[in-house]
Short mmCIF file of C-alpha atoms in Angstrom, two decimals:
data_model
loop_
_atom_site.label_atom_id
_atom_site.label_comp_id
_atom_site.label_asym_id
_atom_site.label_seq_id
_atom_site.Cartn_x
_atom_site.Cartn_y
_atom_site.Cartn_z
CA MET A 2 -0.02 0.01 -0.03
CA SER A 3 1.50 3.41 -1.05
CA LEU A 4 1.77 6.22 1.36
CA THR A 5 -1.11 8.06 -0.47
CA LEU A 6 -3.46 5.09 -0.25
CA ALA A 7 -2.42 4.38 3.30
CA ARG A 8 -3.25 7.98 4.20
CA ARG A 9 -6.63 7.79 2.61
CA ALA A 10 -7.39 4.36 4.07
CA SER A 11 -6.45 5.66 7.57
CA ALA A 12 -8.92 8.44 7.13
CA GLU A 13 -11.67 6.01 6.06
CA PHE A 14 -10.91 3.78 9.06
CA THR A 15 -11.01 6.63 11.57
CA GLY A 16 -14.02 8.26 9.96
CA THR A 17 -16.02 5.10 9.89
CA ALA A 18 -15.02 4.31 13.43
CA LEU A 19 -16.13 7.71 14.66
CA LEU A 20 -19.37 7.43 12.71
CA VAL A 21 -20.20 4.07 14.34
CA THR A 22 -19.09 5.45 17.68
CA ALA A 23 -21.61 8.24 17.21
CA VAL A 24 -24.39 5.85 16.25
CA VAL A 25 -23.82 3.34 19.04
CA GLY A 26 -22.82 5.90 21.67
CA ALA A 27 -25.77 8.08 21.02
CA GLY A 28 -28.03 4.98 21.15
CA ILE A 29 -26.63 4.09 24.58
CA ALA A 30 -26.98 7.61 25.87
CA ALA A 31 -30.55 7.85 24.47
CA ALA A 32 -31.58 4.60 26.15
CA ARG A 33 -30.24 5.80 29.51
CA LEU A 34 -31.57 9.30 29.26
CA SER A 35 -35.04 8.45 27.87
CA PRO A 36 -35.59 4.86 29.09
CA THR A 37 -39.32 4.82 28.62
CA ASP A 38 -39.72 6.67 25.34
CA VAL A 39 -38.51 4.76 22.24
CA GLY A 40 -39.58 7.56 19.98
CA LEU A 41 -37.47 10.11 21.81
CA GLN A 42 -34.54 7.62 21.87
CA LEU A 43 -34.73 7.37 18.10
CA LEU A 44 -34.95 11.16 17.73
CA GLU A 45 -31.84 11.60 19.90
CA ASN A 46 -29.96 8.93 18.05
CA ALA A 47 -30.93 10.39 14.66
CA VAL A 48 -29.96 13.94 15.45
CA ALA A 49 -26.53 12.89 16.95
CA THR A 50 -25.78 10.66 13.95
CA ALA A 51 -26.78 13.29 11.40
CA LEU A 52 -24.66 15.97 13.02
CA ALA A 53 -21.71 13.69 13.53
CA LEU A 54 -21.78 12.47 9.92
CA GLY A 55 -21.78 16.09 8.63
CA ALA A 56 -18.83 16.97 10.82
CA LEU A 57 -16.83 13.82 9.85
CA ILE A 58 -17.35 14.55 6.15
CA LEU A 59 -15.84 18.06 6.79
CA MET A 60 -12.96 16.51 8.76
CA PHE A 61 -12.01 13.67 6.41
CA GLY A 62 -13.40 14.55 3.08
CA PRO A 63 -10.44 16.38 1.71
CA VAL A 64 -8.19 13.36 2.55
CA SER A 65 -10.25 10.36 1.33
CA GLY A 66 -13.60 11.70 0.10
CA ALA A 67 -15.26 10.62 3.34
CA HIS A 68 -17.02 7.61 1.84
CA PHE A 69 -17.32 5.72 5.20
CA ASN A 70 -19.39 3.19 3.23
CA PRO A 71 -18.41 0.26 0.96
CA VAL A 72 -21.41 0.78 -1.26
CA VAL A 73 -20.39 4.31 -1.97
CA SER A 74 -16.77 3.23 -2.63
CA ALA A 75 -17.88 0.33 -4.90
CA VAL A 76 -20.20 2.54 -7.07
CA ASP A 77 -17.40 5.15 -7.19
CA TRP A 78 -15.11 2.53 -8.68
CA TRP A 79 -17.72 1.16 -11.05
CA LEU A 80 -18.78 4.50 -12.59
CA GLY A 81 -15.20 5.74 -12.87
CA ARG A 82 -13.44 2.61 -13.93
CA ARG A 83 -13.43 3.41 -17.75
CA LEU A 84 -12.64 7.10 -17.29
CA GLY A 85 -9.65 6.92 -14.97
CA THR A 86 -11.63 8.67 -12.23
CA GLY A 87 -12.64 7.51 -8.82
CA LEU A 88 -11.14 4.51 -7.01
CA THR A 89 -8.95 1.84 -8.55
CA PRO A 90 -9.59 -1.85 -7.63
CA ARG A 91 -6.61 -1.66 -5.32
CA ASP A 92 -8.06 1.55 -3.71
CA LEU A 93 -11.40 -0.01 -3.40
CA ALA A 94 -9.96 -3.05 -1.49
CA GLY A 95 -8.11 -0.73 0.82
CA TYR A 96 -11.11 1.36 1.41
CA VAL A 97 -13.50 -1.47 2.15
CA CYS A 98 -11.03 -3.18 4.55
CA ALA A 99 -10.53 0.15 6.40
CA GLN A 100 -14.31 0.88 6.59
CA VAL A 101 -15.27 -2.58 7.96
CA THR A 102 -12.49 -2.77 10.52
CA GLY A 103 -13.17 0.84 11.49
CA ALA A 104 -16.78 0.11 12.04
CA VAL A 105 -16.03 -2.76 14.42
CA ALA A 106 -13.53 -0.55 16.22
CA GLY A 107 -16.03 2.21 16.60
CA ALA A 108 -18.61 -0.09 18.20
CA VAL A 109 -15.87 -1.30 20.62
CA LEU A 110 -14.93 2.37 21.39
CA ALA A 111 -18.48 3.37 22.19
CA ALA A 112 -18.89 0.40 24.49
CA LEU A 113 -15.72 1.24 26.48
CA MET A 114 -16.70 4.87 26.80
CA PHE A 115 -20.00 3.90 28.48
CA GLY A 116 -18.46 1.30 30.73
CA LEU A 117 -19.81 -1.77 28.84
CA PRO A 118 -17.95 -4.85 27.78
CA PRO A 119 -16.08 -4.13 24.53
CA VAL A 120 -17.99 -6.74 22.47
CA THR A 121 -21.46 -8.05 23.11
CA TRP A 122 -23.23 -9.66 20.24
CA SER A 123 -26.55 -8.00 19.51
CA ARG A 124 -29.77 -9.86 20.10
CA THR A 125 -31.96 -7.38 18.18
CA ASP A 126 -33.43 -9.25 15.20
CA ARG A 127 -34.05 -7.03 12.20
CA THR A 128 -35.47 -9.26 9.51
CA GLY A 129 -38.38 -9.27 7.10
CA GLY A 130 -39.26 -8.06 3.60
CA ASN A 131 -40.30 -4.63 4.79
CA LEU A 132 -37.04 -4.03 6.43
CA TRP A 133 -35.08 -5.18 3.46
CA LEU A 134 -37.08 -2.97 1.12
CA ALA A 135 -36.42 -0.06 3.46
CA GLU A 136 -32.65 -0.75 3.13
CA VAL A 137 -32.95 -0.82 -0.64
CA VAL A 138 -34.68 2.55 -0.58
CA ALA A 139 -32.32 4.07 1.94
CA THR A 140 -29.17 2.86 0.21
CA ALA A 141 -30.33 3.87 -3.21
CA GLY A 142 -31.26 7.30 -2.09
CA LEU A 143 -27.95 7.90 -0.38
CA VAL A 144 -25.89 6.82 -3.37
CA VAL A 145 -27.87 8.86 -5.78
CA LEU A 146 -27.70 11.88 -3.55
CA VAL A 147 -23.82 11.81 -3.21
CA PHE A 148 -23.26 11.30 -6.95
CA ALA A 149 -25.82 13.93 -7.95
CA LEU A 150 -24.12 16.45 -5.71
CA ALA A 151 -20.76 15.60 -7.26
CA ARG A 152 -22.01 15.65 -10.87
CA SER A 153 -23.81 18.97 -10.51
CA GLY A 154 -20.85 20.67 -8.71
CA ARG A 155 -22.54 21.06 -5.29
CA THR A 156 -20.19 19.05 -3.24
CA THR A 157 -19.94 21.96 -0.71
CA ALA A 158 -23.47 21.01 0.31
CA ALA A 159 -22.53 17.41 0.92
CA PRO A 160 -21.85 17.48 4.67
CA ALA A 161 -25.30 19.07 5.40
CA ALA A 162 -27.08 17.17 2.66
CA VAL A 163 -25.83 13.68 3.52
CA GLY A 164 -26.29 14.25 7.22
CA ALA A 165 -29.80 15.59 6.60
CA TYR A 166 -30.71 12.56 4.44
CA ILE A 167 -29.51 10.02 6.97
CA GLY A 168 -31.19 11.87 9.78
CA ALA A 169 -34.43 11.92 7.87
CA ALA A 170 -34.14 8.29 6.76
CA TYR A 171 -33.98 7.19 10.32
CA TRP A 172 -37.65 8.11 10.32
CA PHE A 173 -39.07 7.45 6.93
CA THR A 174 -37.61 3.93 6.64
CA SER A 175 -38.79 0.99 8.75
CA SER A 176 -35.26 -0.22 9.15
CA THR A 177 -33.99 3.14 10.46
CA SER A 178 -31.60 3.35 7.51
CA PHE A 179 -28.48 1.60 8.02
CA ALA A 180 -27.63 1.99 4.28
CA ASN A 181 -24.03 0.95 4.91
CA PRO A 182 -22.59 -2.51 4.89
CA ALA A 183 -19.66 -1.54 7.19
CA VAL A 184 -21.89 0.12 9.77
CA THR A 185 -24.19 -2.86 9.61
CA ILE A 186 -21.38 -5.21 10.48
CA GLY A 187 -20.04 -2.93 13.19
CA ARG A 188 -23.43 -2.69 14.82
CA ALA A 189 -23.61 -6.41 15.21
CA PHE A 190 -20.93 -6.17 17.88
CA THR A 191 -23.12 -4.18 20.24
CA ASP A 192 -26.14 -5.46 22.21
CA THR A 193 -27.54 -1.95 22.66
CA PHE A 194 -30.18 0.32 21.09
CA ALA A 195 -28.36 0.51 17.87
CA GLY A 196 -27.51 -3.19 17.51
CA ILE A 197 -28.40 -5.77 14.90
CA ALA A 198 -28.28 -9.46 15.42
CA PRO A 199 -25.53 -11.17 13.49
CA ALA A 200 -28.18 -13.52 11.84
CA SER A 201 -29.88 -10.40 10.48
CA VAL A 202 -26.80 -8.96 8.88
CA PRO A 203 -26.80 -10.96 5.61
CA GLY A 204 -30.29 -9.84 4.74
CA PHE A 205 -29.33 -6.21 5.30
CA LEU A 206 -26.08 -6.51 3.29
CA ALA A 207 -28.02 -8.07 0.37
CA ALA A 208 -30.62 -5.37 0.41
CA GLN A 209 -27.90 -2.69 0.49
CA LEU A 210 -26.21 -4.31 -2.54
CA VAL A 211 -29.54 -4.20 -4.36
CA GLY A 212 -29.90 -0.52 -3.36
CA ALA A 213 -26.57 0.19 -4.96
CA LEU A 214 -27.64 -1.48 -8.24
CA VAL A 215 -30.90 0.53 -8.25
CA ALA A 216 -28.78 3.70 -7.70
CA VAL A 217 -26.43 2.81 -10.53
CA ALA A 218 -29.51 2.42 -12.86
CA ALA A 219 -31.05 5.69 -11.59
CA LEU A 220 -27.77 7.56 -12.23
CA ALA A 221 -27.58 6.12 -15.78
CA ALA A 222 -30.98 7.71 -16.44
CA TRP A 223 -30.66 10.96 -14.55
CA TYR A 224 -26.97 11.69 -14.45
CA PRO A 225 -25.43 9.73 -17.27
CA HIS A 226 -22.05 11.21 -16.91
CA ALA A 227 -21.79 10.75 -13.21
CA GLY A 228 -18.56 8.78 -13.62
CA HIS A 229 -16.78 12.08 -14.66
CA ALA A 230 -17.27 13.32 -11.16
CA ALA A 231 -16.11 10.22 -9.32
CA ASP A 232 -13.07 12.12 -7.97
CA ALA A 233 -15.40 14.38 -6.06
CA VAL A 234 -17.46 11.67 -4.13
CA VAL A 235 -18.40 12.48 -1.43
CA VAL A 236 -16.26 15.62 -1.59
CA PRO A 237 -13.22 16.29 -3.81
CA HIS A 238 -10.14 14.49 -2.87
CA PRO A 239 -6.80 13.01 -4.23
CA THR A 240 -7.35 9.73 -5.97
CA ARG A 241 -4.04 8.98 -7.62
CA GLU A 242 -0.60 8.09 -6.29
CA SER A 243 0.73 11.27 -8.03
CA ALA A 244 -1.80 13.59 -6.24
CA PRO A 245 -0.41 16.24 -4.03
CA ARG A 246 0.22 15.15 -0.40
#
C-alpha cells in the first residue's frame, strides 16, 4: 500500500470508526436518558448521527472523500473505472477493509466509553421483507444523492445534505436506514439500542447491494455522466498516487 493510499485508508478507518461510535454511543446515551420513550430515543440517536456525519465529512473529506461506506466506494469505482476517475480496484480493496475494521473498532470504542464490555453480540433481530425494502430505498437514495451532488458541482453541500438525508431516513424507513454494509457489520458487535443481530446482517447486506444496483440504474438515467465526477465523491479528494500530499 502506497503512502497516499495508506493515508486515505487511515482516514476511512477513523471516519467510519467515529461514525459508528456516534451511532452506538448516541443510542446508549438515549436509552439511558429516555428509558421509557423509544420515539425520543430514536430522535436523539438520529440527530446525533446526522450531526456527527456532517462533521466527519468536513474533517476527512479532503483526505479520502469521506465515503465511510463500502457501497459508495464500490459505485465510485464502477462509474469511474473506464474514465480513470474514482477508485482503482486496489483503492477499493483498501477502502472497504478500512471501513469494515473501522466500524467494528467504533462499536468497541463506544462500549468502552460507556463502561460496557467491549463486545456483546446484538440480540436485536431485524429481518423481514419490509425492512429489506427499506434498506434498498435508503441505500439507493444515499448513493444517488452523493453522486448527484458531485456531478452537479454542489459538493460543498455534501456535509449538510448527506447528514440531513441520513437523519431523515432514520424516520421514513422501517429499518432506520443503516444504508451501509460496514456500519451494519459494526453494529452487530453491540447489544444496545443501535445493535443488529448477526443473523440479520446478511439480509441487510443483500438489500444494500440491491440498493446500490438501483442507484447505478437511476444515475444512468438521470446523471449519465456521473462517472466524470467520481473524483469528487463524497467531496473532492486526491485519487491517484501522483496527487499532492
